[in-house]
Amino acid sequence: MAGLMSRASTIAQAKFSKLLDRAEDPGQTLDYSYEQQLVQLQNVKRGIADLVTAKKRLELQSSAAQQQLAKLDDQARQALKAGREDLAREALSRKAALEGQIDGLTQQAQQLAEQQEKLIAGQKTLATKIEAFRSQKEVIKAQYSAAQAQVKIGEAATGIGEHMADIGLAVQRAQDKTAQMQARAAAVDELTTSGALEDFTSQGDDLDRQLAQVSQASQVDDELAKMKAELGQSSEPPAIEAGQ
Amino acid sequence: MGEGQWEVDDSLLAHLNELDAGTEEAVANGDETGLRSALEAIATAVKSGGTRLDDSYLGPSELVVPPVDLTLAEARELMHGEGLIPDLP
C-alpha cells in the first residue's frame, strides 16, 4: 500500500501503457494518437463550456433566492407591525433556512470558479502540448528508424497522455461538484417556492395568504388614516359630551 | 493536479515520498483535515522546490500529484481499484 501520489502515478502509467500497447506501425500510431488528442481536447473544451453554463444558471438561481430573502424580511416586519408575531416568526424561520442553503451554494460556487480557472489553464497547456506533438511527429517520421521512433513516440505520447488524464480528472471533478450544487439549488428552489411570496395576490400557501392579508390590511389602515387627516377628522371616535 | 509538469530535484523526492506517506495515513484514519494538509504540503513542496516545465515539453512524469482539494471519498476511490483517473480514448 502506498500514498496517494504514488498510487495516482501508478494508475496513470498503467492506463497509458495499455494505450501504447496497441501501437504497431510508428507512423500510424503517431497519426492516430494525434487524432485522439484532438478529440480529447474537444471533449475538454465542451466540458468546460458545459460547466460555465451550469454555473451561470446556479448564480441566477442564487440571486433570485437572495431577493426572496429580502422579501421574507419585509414580510416579517409587516407581520410584526400588524401584531402578528406568529407570522413574523414563521417568515423569519423560513428566511434562516433559505440563508443556510444560499451560504452553501455560494461556497460551492466559489470552489467551482477556482476549479474552472485551473481547467482553462490546463486546457491551454494541453493545446500547446498537442501542437508540439504535431510538429514532433513529422520530425520523428522523417528522421528516425522504426525502433527509435517507437521510443520517441512512447515518451511524447505518455507525457501528453498523463496530462490528458490529469485534466480529464479535473473536468470530472468539476462536473461532480456542479451536480452537487444543482441538488442544493433544487432545495433552495423548494424553499423559495413554498416559502416566499412571488405575488401577493397569487394563490400561495396559507402563510402567504395570511401575510398578504396582514400587509393589505395595514396598507388600508394607513391610507384611511391619511385620508382622515386630510379631511381634518380625528381618527379617534368623537368624544361624547358629559351630561347628555 | 492539472497545473502542468514540474521538475524536482532528487533530494526533494525523498521528502515528497515522506509527505505522500502522510496522505496514506490520513486516509487510513479517515482524517479529512490531515489529508488536506498533507496534499497541500506536497503541492507547496513541488511549487516552491521545483521548476515548471514549458507547456510544449513532451515527456512522461515520474509522479502524479493529486489535486489539493481531494476529498476522503475520492482518495479512497483512488487507493482502491482503477478509480478516479479517467480512461484514455
Tab-separated table of C-alpha atoms in Angstrom:
chain	number	residue	atom	x	y	z
A	1	MET	CA	0.000	0.000	0.000
A	2	ALA	CA	1.335	3.404	-0.934
A	3	GLY	CA	0.360	7.052	-0.604
A	4	LEU	CA	-1.944	8.919	-2.933
A	5	MET	CA	0.807	10.382	-5.060
A	6	SER	CA	2.412	7.086	-5.951
A	7	ARG	CA	-1.000	5.499	-6.406
A	8	ALA	CA	-2.127	8.181	-8.859
A	9	SER	CA	1.133	7.775	-10.770
A	10	THR	CA	0.822	4.002	-10.996
A	11	ILE	CA	-2.713	4.195	-12.337
A	12	ALA	CA	-1.923	6.904	-14.886
A	13	GLN	CA	1.070	4.952	-16.171
A	14	ALA	CA	-0.836	1.673	-16.334
A	15	LYS	CA	-3.639	3.273	-18.292
A	16	PHE	CA	-1.168	4.769	-20.644
A	17	SER	CA	0.933	1.743	-21.342
A	18	LYS	CA	-2.276	-0.051	-22.298
A	19	LEU	CA	-2.823	2.582	-24.956
A	20	LEU	CA	0.745	2.280	-26.241
A	21	ASP	CA	0.496	-1.492	-26.467
A	22	ARG	CA	-1.956	-1.024	-29.294
A	23	ALA	CA	0.769	0.650	-31.318
A	24	GLU	CA	2.304	-1.313	-34.181
A	25	ASP	CA	3.462	0.874	-37.029
A	26	PRO	CA	5.055	4.020	-35.541
A	27	GLY	CA	3.854	6.317	-38.329
A	28	GLN	CA	0.287	5.128	-37.997
A	29	THR	CA	0.443	5.333	-34.227
A	30	LEU	CA	1.583	8.923	-34.429
A	31	ASP	CA	-1.273	9.993	-36.655
A	32	TYR	CA	-3.858	8.029	-34.708
A	33	SER	CA	-2.525	9.347	-31.420
A	34	TYR	CA	-2.664	12.897	-32.718
A	35	GLU	CA	-6.285	12.489	-33.822
A	36	GLN	CA	-7.190	11.113	-30.419
A	37	GLN	CA	-5.553	14.078	-28.744
A	38	LEU	CA	-7.634	16.492	-30.792
A	39	VAL	CA	-10.803	14.610	-29.887
A	40	GLN	CA	-9.824	14.736	-26.241
A	41	LEU	CA	-9.111	18.448	-26.440
A	42	GLN	CA	-12.575	18.993	-27.922
A	43	ASN	CA	-14.089	16.990	-25.070
A	44	VAL	CA	-12.275	19.102	-22.514
A	45	LYS	CA	-13.423	22.312	-24.211
A	46	ARG	CA	-17.010	21.073	-24.302
A	47	GLY	CA	-16.786	20.020	-20.667
A	48	ILE	CA	-15.593	23.460	-19.627
A	49	ALA	CA	-18.325	25.184	-21.665
A	50	ASP	CA	-20.989	22.994	-20.023
A	51	LEU	CA	-19.647	23.843	-16.603
A	52	VAL	CA	-19.645	27.551	-17.294
A	53	THR	CA	-23.283	27.351	-18.421
A	54	ALA	CA	-24.309	25.342	-15.368
A	55	LYS	CA	-22.523	27.770	-13.080
A	56	LYS	CA	-24.257	30.746	-14.685
A	57	ARG	CA	-27.636	29.142	-14.122
A	58	LEU	CA	-26.802	28.427	-10.491
A	59	GLU	CA	-25.721	32.010	-9.982
A	60	LEU	CA	-29.053	33.213	-11.354
A	61	GLN	CA	-30.925	30.881	-9.009
A	62	SER	CA	-28.835	32.106	-6.142
A	63	SER	CA	-29.538	35.767	-6.820
A	64	ALA	CA	-33.256	35.050	-7.150
A	65	ALA	CA	-33.071	33.391	-3.731
A	66	GLN	CA	-31.320	36.488	-2.368
A	67	GLN	CA	-34.291	38.578	-3.460
A	68	GLN	CA	-36.606	36.172	-1.678
A	69	LEU	CA	-34.585	36.720	1.486
A	70	ALA	CA	-35.280	40.447	1.346
A	71	LYS	CA	-38.948	39.735	0.725
A	72	LEU	CA	-39.224	37.410	3.718
A	73	ASP	CA	-37.530	40.001	5.868
A	74	ASP	CA	-40.007	42.621	4.727
A	75	GLN	CA	-42.925	40.304	5.378
A	76	ALA	CA	-41.715	39.576	8.890
A	77	ARG	CA	-41.508	43.272	9.572
A	78	GLN	CA	-45.011	43.897	8.294
A	79	ALA	CA	-46.441	40.994	10.216
A	80	LEU	CA	-44.829	42.273	13.390
A	81	LYS	CA	-46.214	45.766	12.787
A	82	ALA	CA	-49.645	44.227	12.487
A	83	GLY	CA	-49.132	42.431	15.777
A	84	ARG	CA	-48.883	39.001	14.181
A	85	GLU	CA	-45.799	37.679	15.904
A	86	ASP	CA	-46.623	34.121	14.877
A	87	LEU	CA	-46.464	35.039	11.214
A	88	ALA	CA	-43.304	37.080	11.697
A	89	ARG	CA	-41.689	34.110	13.425
A	90	GLU	CA	-42.651	31.799	10.574
A	91	ALA	CA	-41.310	34.177	7.934
A	92	LEU	CA	-38.034	34.552	9.839
A	93	SER	CA	-37.564	30.814	10.264
A	94	ARG	CA	-38.039	30.360	6.525
A	95	LYS	CA	-35.546	33.122	5.976
A	96	ALA	CA	-32.999	31.327	8.179
A	97	ALA	CA	-33.431	28.042	6.324
A	98	LEU	CA	-33.026	29.803	3.000
A	99	GLU	CA	-29.949	31.652	4.220
A	100	GLY	CA	-28.270	28.387	5.190
A	101	GLN	CA	-28.869	26.934	1.753
A	102	ILE	CA	-27.632	30.031	-0.037
A	103	ASP	CA	-24.425	30.077	2.023
A	104	GLY	CA	-23.668	26.514	1.000
A	105	LEU	CA	-24.395	27.335	-2.609
A	106	THR	CA	-22.115	30.368	-2.572
A	107	GLN	CA	-19.250	28.361	-1.104
A	108	GLN	CA	-19.579	25.645	-3.704
A	109	ALA	CA	-19.809	28.222	-6.476
A	110	GLN	CA	-16.521	29.737	-5.321
A	111	GLN	CA	-14.772	26.357	-5.336
A	112	LEU	CA	-16.166	25.671	-8.780
A	113	ALA	CA	-14.913	29.024	-10.065
A	114	GLU	CA	-11.401	28.155	-8.818
A	115	GLN	CA	-11.550	24.772	-10.478
A	116	GLN	CA	-12.691	26.321	-13.713
A	117	GLU	CA	-9.777	28.700	-13.810
A	118	LYS	CA	-7.417	25.773	-13.407
A	119	LEU	CA	-9.286	23.846	-16.072
A	120	ILE	CA	-8.949	26.650	-18.568
A	121	ALA	CA	-5.218	26.897	-17.833
A	122	GLY	CA	-4.941	23.109	-18.153
A	123	GLN	CA	-6.741	23.171	-21.462
A	124	LYS	CA	-4.250	25.720	-22.784
A	125	THR	CA	-1.335	23.554	-21.673
A	126	LEU	CA	-2.900	20.565	-23.380
A	127	ALA	CA	-3.394	22.531	-26.602
A	128	THR	CA	0.261	23.622	-26.517
A	129	LYS	CA	1.433	20.055	-25.923
A	130	ILE	CA	-0.689	18.762	-28.781
A	131	GLU	CA	0.762	21.388	-31.089
A	132	ALA	CA	4.281	20.380	-30.015
A	133	PHE	CA	3.356	16.753	-30.619
A	134	ARG	CA	2.134	17.596	-34.108
A	135	SER	CA	5.426	19.160	-35.155
A	136	GLN	CA	7.488	16.487	-33.422
A	137	LYS	CA	5.608	13.659	-35.091
A	138	GLU	CA	6.688	14.868	-38.514
A	139	VAL	CA	10.306	15.011	-37.339
A	140	ILE	CA	10.060	11.521	-35.878
A	141	LYS	CA	8.506	10.129	-39.029
A	142	ALA	CA	11.211	11.674	-41.222
A	143	GLN	CA	14.346	11.171	-39.154
A	144	TYR	CA	14.139	8.055	-37.068
A	145	SER	CA	14.213	4.346	-37.730
A	146	ALA	CA	11.159	2.368	-36.679
A	147	ALA	CA	12.763	1.207	-33.422
A	148	GLN	CA	13.975	4.665	-32.418
A	149	ALA	CA	10.655	6.203	-33.409
A	150	GLN	CA	8.843	3.783	-31.138
A	151	VAL	CA	10.814	5.029	-28.131
A	152	LYS	CA	10.364	8.690	-29.043
A	153	ILE	CA	6.641	8.217	-29.568
A	154	GLY	CA	6.378	6.445	-26.261
A	155	GLU	CA	7.892	9.394	-24.401
A	156	ALA	CA	5.947	12.107	-26.164
A	157	ALA	CA	2.653	10.275	-26.101
A	158	THR	CA	2.995	9.307	-22.437
A	159	GLY	CA	3.615	12.923	-21.473
A	160	ILE	CA	0.504	14.046	-23.302
A	161	GLY	CA	-1.482	11.083	-22.048
A	162	GLU	CA	-0.716	11.914	-18.430
A	163	HIS	CA	-1.770	15.474	-18.974
A	164	MET	CA	-4.986	14.336	-20.652
A	165	ALA	CA	-5.723	12.024	-17.724
A	166	ASP	CA	-4.933	14.838	-15.304
A	167	ILE	CA	-7.208	17.362	-16.949
A	168	GLY	CA	-9.840	14.684	-17.573
A	169	LEU	CA	-9.916	14.105	-13.830
A	170	ALA	CA	-10.252	17.834	-13.183
A	171	VAL	CA	-13.188	18.079	-15.599
A	172	GLN	CA	-14.844	15.067	-13.997
A	173	ARG	CA	-14.483	16.512	-10.506
A	174	ALA	CA	-15.872	19.877	-11.581
A	175	GLN	CA	-18.833	18.054	-13.117
A	176	ASP	CA	-19.454	16.204	-9.851
A	177	LYS	CA	-19.330	19.466	-7.970
A	178	THR	CA	-21.826	21.042	-10.366
A	179	ALA	CA	-24.186	18.111	-9.844
A	180	GLN	CA	-23.951	18.615	-6.064
A	181	MET	CA	-24.671	22.288	-6.491
A	182	GLN	CA	-27.662	21.544	-8.665
A	183	ALA	CA	-29.082	19.352	-5.910
A	184	ARG	CA	-28.576	22.165	-3.432
A	185	ALA	CA	-30.112	24.707	-5.791
A	186	ALA	CA	-33.158	22.471	-6.108
A	187	ALA	CA	-33.508	22.614	-2.328
A	188	VAL	CA	-33.273	26.397	-2.447
A	189	ASP	CA	-35.912	26.499	-5.154
A	190	GLU	CA	-38.197	24.430	-3.000
A	191	LEU	CA	-37.729	26.815	-0.101
A	192	THR	CA	-38.420	29.865	-2.210
A	193	THR	CA	-41.467	28.491	-3.974
A	194	SER	CA	-43.015	27.038	-0.837
A	195	GLY	CA	-41.996	29.850	1.455
A	196	ALA	CA	-41.949	33.249	-0.095
A	197	LEU	CA	-44.468	35.269	-1.995
A	198	GLU	CA	-43.830	35.952	-5.615
A	199	ASP	CA	-47.055	37.844	-5.859
A	200	PHE	CA	-49.290	38.961	-3.041
A	201	THR	CA	-52.416	38.102	-4.987
A	202	SER	CA	-51.306	34.712	-6.258
A	203	GLN	CA	-52.576	31.597	-4.593
A	204	GLY	CA	-49.740	30.825	-2.266
A	205	ASP	CA	-49.850	28.631	0.781
A	206	ASP	CA	-51.601	29.572	3.985
A	207	LEU	CA	-48.785	31.686	5.386
A	208	ASP	CA	-48.554	33.579	2.133
A	209	ARG	CA	-52.234	34.404	2.203
A	210	GLN	CA	-52.213	35.441	5.814
A	211	LEU	CA	-49.155	37.631	5.314
A	212	ALA	CA	-50.774	39.156	2.264
A	213	GLN	CA	-53.929	39.897	4.225
A	214	VAL	CA	-51.982	41.453	7.059
A	215	SER	CA	-49.971	43.563	4.656
A	216	GLN	CA	-53.036	44.597	2.706
A	217	ALA	CA	-54.964	45.357	5.884
A	218	SER	CA	-52.217	47.585	7.216
A	219	GLN	CA	-51.962	49.332	3.877
A	220	VAL	CA	-55.708	50.035	4.006
A	221	ASP	CA	-55.395	51.316	7.571
A	222	ASP	CA	-52.519	53.574	6.580
A	223	GLU	CA	-54.396	55.054	3.669
A	224	LEU	CA	-57.540	55.516	5.703
A	225	ALA	CA	-55.630	57.379	8.385
A	226	LYS	CA	-54.052	59.577	5.742
A	227	MET	CA	-57.426	60.428	4.226
A	228	LYS	CA	-58.905	61.200	7.594
A	229	ALA	CA	-56.039	63.531	8.345
A	230	GLU	CA	-56.616	65.331	5.053
A	231	LEU	CA	-60.298	65.779	5.824
A	232	GLY	CA	-59.458	67.171	9.240
A	233	GLN	CA	-61.097	64.312	11.029
A	234	SER	CA	-59.625	62.785	14.092
A	235	SER	CA	-59.017	59.093	13.779
A	236	GLU	CA	-60.396	58.755	17.309
A	237	PRO	CA	-64.175	58.343	17.632
A	238	PRO	CA	-65.801	61.652	18.582
A	239	ALA	CA	-65.984	62.174	22.330
A	240	ILE	CA	-69.387	62.161	23.894
A	241	GLU	CA	-70.156	65.268	25.861
A	242	ALA	CA	-70.838	64.752	29.503
A	243	GLY	CA	-74.294	65.226	30.853
A	244	GLN	CA	-76.112	64.167	27.687
B	1	MET	CA	-3.206	18.356	-10.273
B	2	GLY	CA	-3.898	19.919	-13.643
B	3	GLU	CA	-1.150	22.515	-13.340
B	4	GLY	CA	1.363	21.336	-15.865
B	5	GLN	CA	4.596	19.435	-15.404
B	6	TRP	CA	7.253	20.293	-12.840
B	7	GLU	CA	10.830	19.172	-12.472
B	8	VAL	CA	12.068	18.454	-8.965
B	9	ASP	CA	15.480	17.679	-7.558
B	10	ASP	CA	16.239	14.152	-6.358
B	11	SER	CA	16.750	15.456	-2.821
B	12	LEU	CA	13.188	16.767	-2.817
B	13	LEU	CA	11.905	13.401	-3.985
B	14	ALA	CA	12.651	11.741	-0.644
B	15	HIS	CA	10.769	14.495	1.157
B	16	LEU	CA	7.833	14.119	-1.224
B	17	ASN	CA	7.686	10.404	-0.510
B	18	GLU	CA	7.578	11.156	3.217
B	19	LEU	CA	4.716	13.576	2.686
B	20	ASP	CA	2.995	11.017	0.492
B	21	ALA	CA	3.120	8.521	3.353
B	22	GLY	CA	1.206	11.147	5.333
B	23	THR	CA	-1.645	11.011	2.827
B	24	GLU	CA	-1.871	7.260	3.208
B	25	GLU	CA	-2.036	7.557	6.978
B	26	ALA	CA	-4.693	10.277	6.827
B	27	VAL	CA	-6.876	8.188	4.508
B	28	ALA	CA	-6.465	5.137	6.756
B	29	ASN	CA	-7.538	7.203	9.788
B	30	GLY	CA	-10.378	8.897	7.952
B	31	ASP	CA	-8.745	12.220	8.777
B	32	GLU	CA	-10.019	14.787	6.253
B	33	THR	CA	-8.052	17.703	7.724
B	34	GLY	CA	-4.869	15.661	7.848
B	35	LEU	CA	-5.367	14.615	4.242
B	36	ARG	CA	-5.857	18.180	3.138
B	37	SER	CA	-2.738	19.440	4.888
B	38	ALA	CA	-0.646	16.536	3.546
B	39	LEU	CA	-1.810	17.251	0.000
B	40	GLU	CA	-1.185	20.950	0.436
B	41	ALA	CA	2.308	20.211	1.755
B	42	ILE	CA	3.057	18.138	-1.356
B	43	ALA	CA	1.759	20.820	-3.734
B	44	THR	CA	3.694	23.546	-1.908
B	45	ALA	CA	6.884	21.491	-1.897
B	46	VAL	CA	6.648	20.889	-5.642
B	47	LYS	CA	5.859	24.502	-6.441
B	48	SER	CA	8.480	26.061	-4.196
B	49	GLY	CA	11.245	23.499	-4.776
B	50	GLY	CA	10.536	22.582	-8.375
B	51	THR	CA	10.686	24.258	-11.741
B	52	ARG	CA	7.677	24.479	-14.023
B	53	LEU	CA	8.477	22.878	-17.371
B	54	ASP	CA	7.466	24.556	-20.593
B	55	ASP	CA	3.995	23.621	-21.795
B	56	SER	CA	5.451	22.343	-25.038
B	57	TYR	CA	7.632	19.817	-23.174
B	58	LEU	CA	6.711	16.279	-24.206
B	59	GLY	CA	7.750	13.636	-21.755
B	60	PRO	CA	6.380	11.290	-19.126
B	61	SER	CA	6.183	12.212	-15.451
B	62	GLU	CA	7.582	10.029	-12.711
B	63	LEU	CA	4.937	11.122	-10.259
B	64	VAL	CA	1.409	12.465	-10.456
B	65	VAL	CA	0.421	14.894	-7.706
B	66	PRO	CA	-3.243	14.546	-6.739
B	67	PRO	CA	-5.474	17.655	-6.504
B	68	VAL	CA	-5.130	19.576	-3.244
B	69	ASP	CA	-8.872	19.553	-2.548
B	70	LEU	CA	-9.269	15.803	-2.962
B	71	THR	CA	-11.932	14.541	-0.559
B	72	LEU	CA	-11.582	11.455	1.627
B	73	ALA	CA	-14.126	9.623	-0.512
B	74	GLU	CA	-12.227	10.456	-3.682
B	75	ALA	CA	-8.937	9.480	-2.051
B	76	ARG	CA	-10.372	6.074	-1.121
B	77	GLU	CA	-11.565	5.613	-4.666
B	78	LEU	CA	-8.069	6.399	-5.872
B	79	MET	CA	-6.476	3.974	-3.431
B	80	HIS	CA	-8.679	1.083	-4.425
B	81	GLY	CA	-9.148	-0.148	-7.924
B	82	GLU	CA	-8.796	1.921	-11.044
B	83	GLY	CA	-10.944	4.690	-9.736
B	84	LEU	CA	-10.856	8.416	-10.281
B	85	ILE	CA	-8.378	8.665	-13.142
B	86	PRO	CA	-10.469	8.543	-16.320
B	87	ASP	CA	-9.763	6.072	-19.097
B	88	LEU	CA	-7.954	7.386	-22.103
B	89	PRO	CA	-9.527	7.096	-25.509
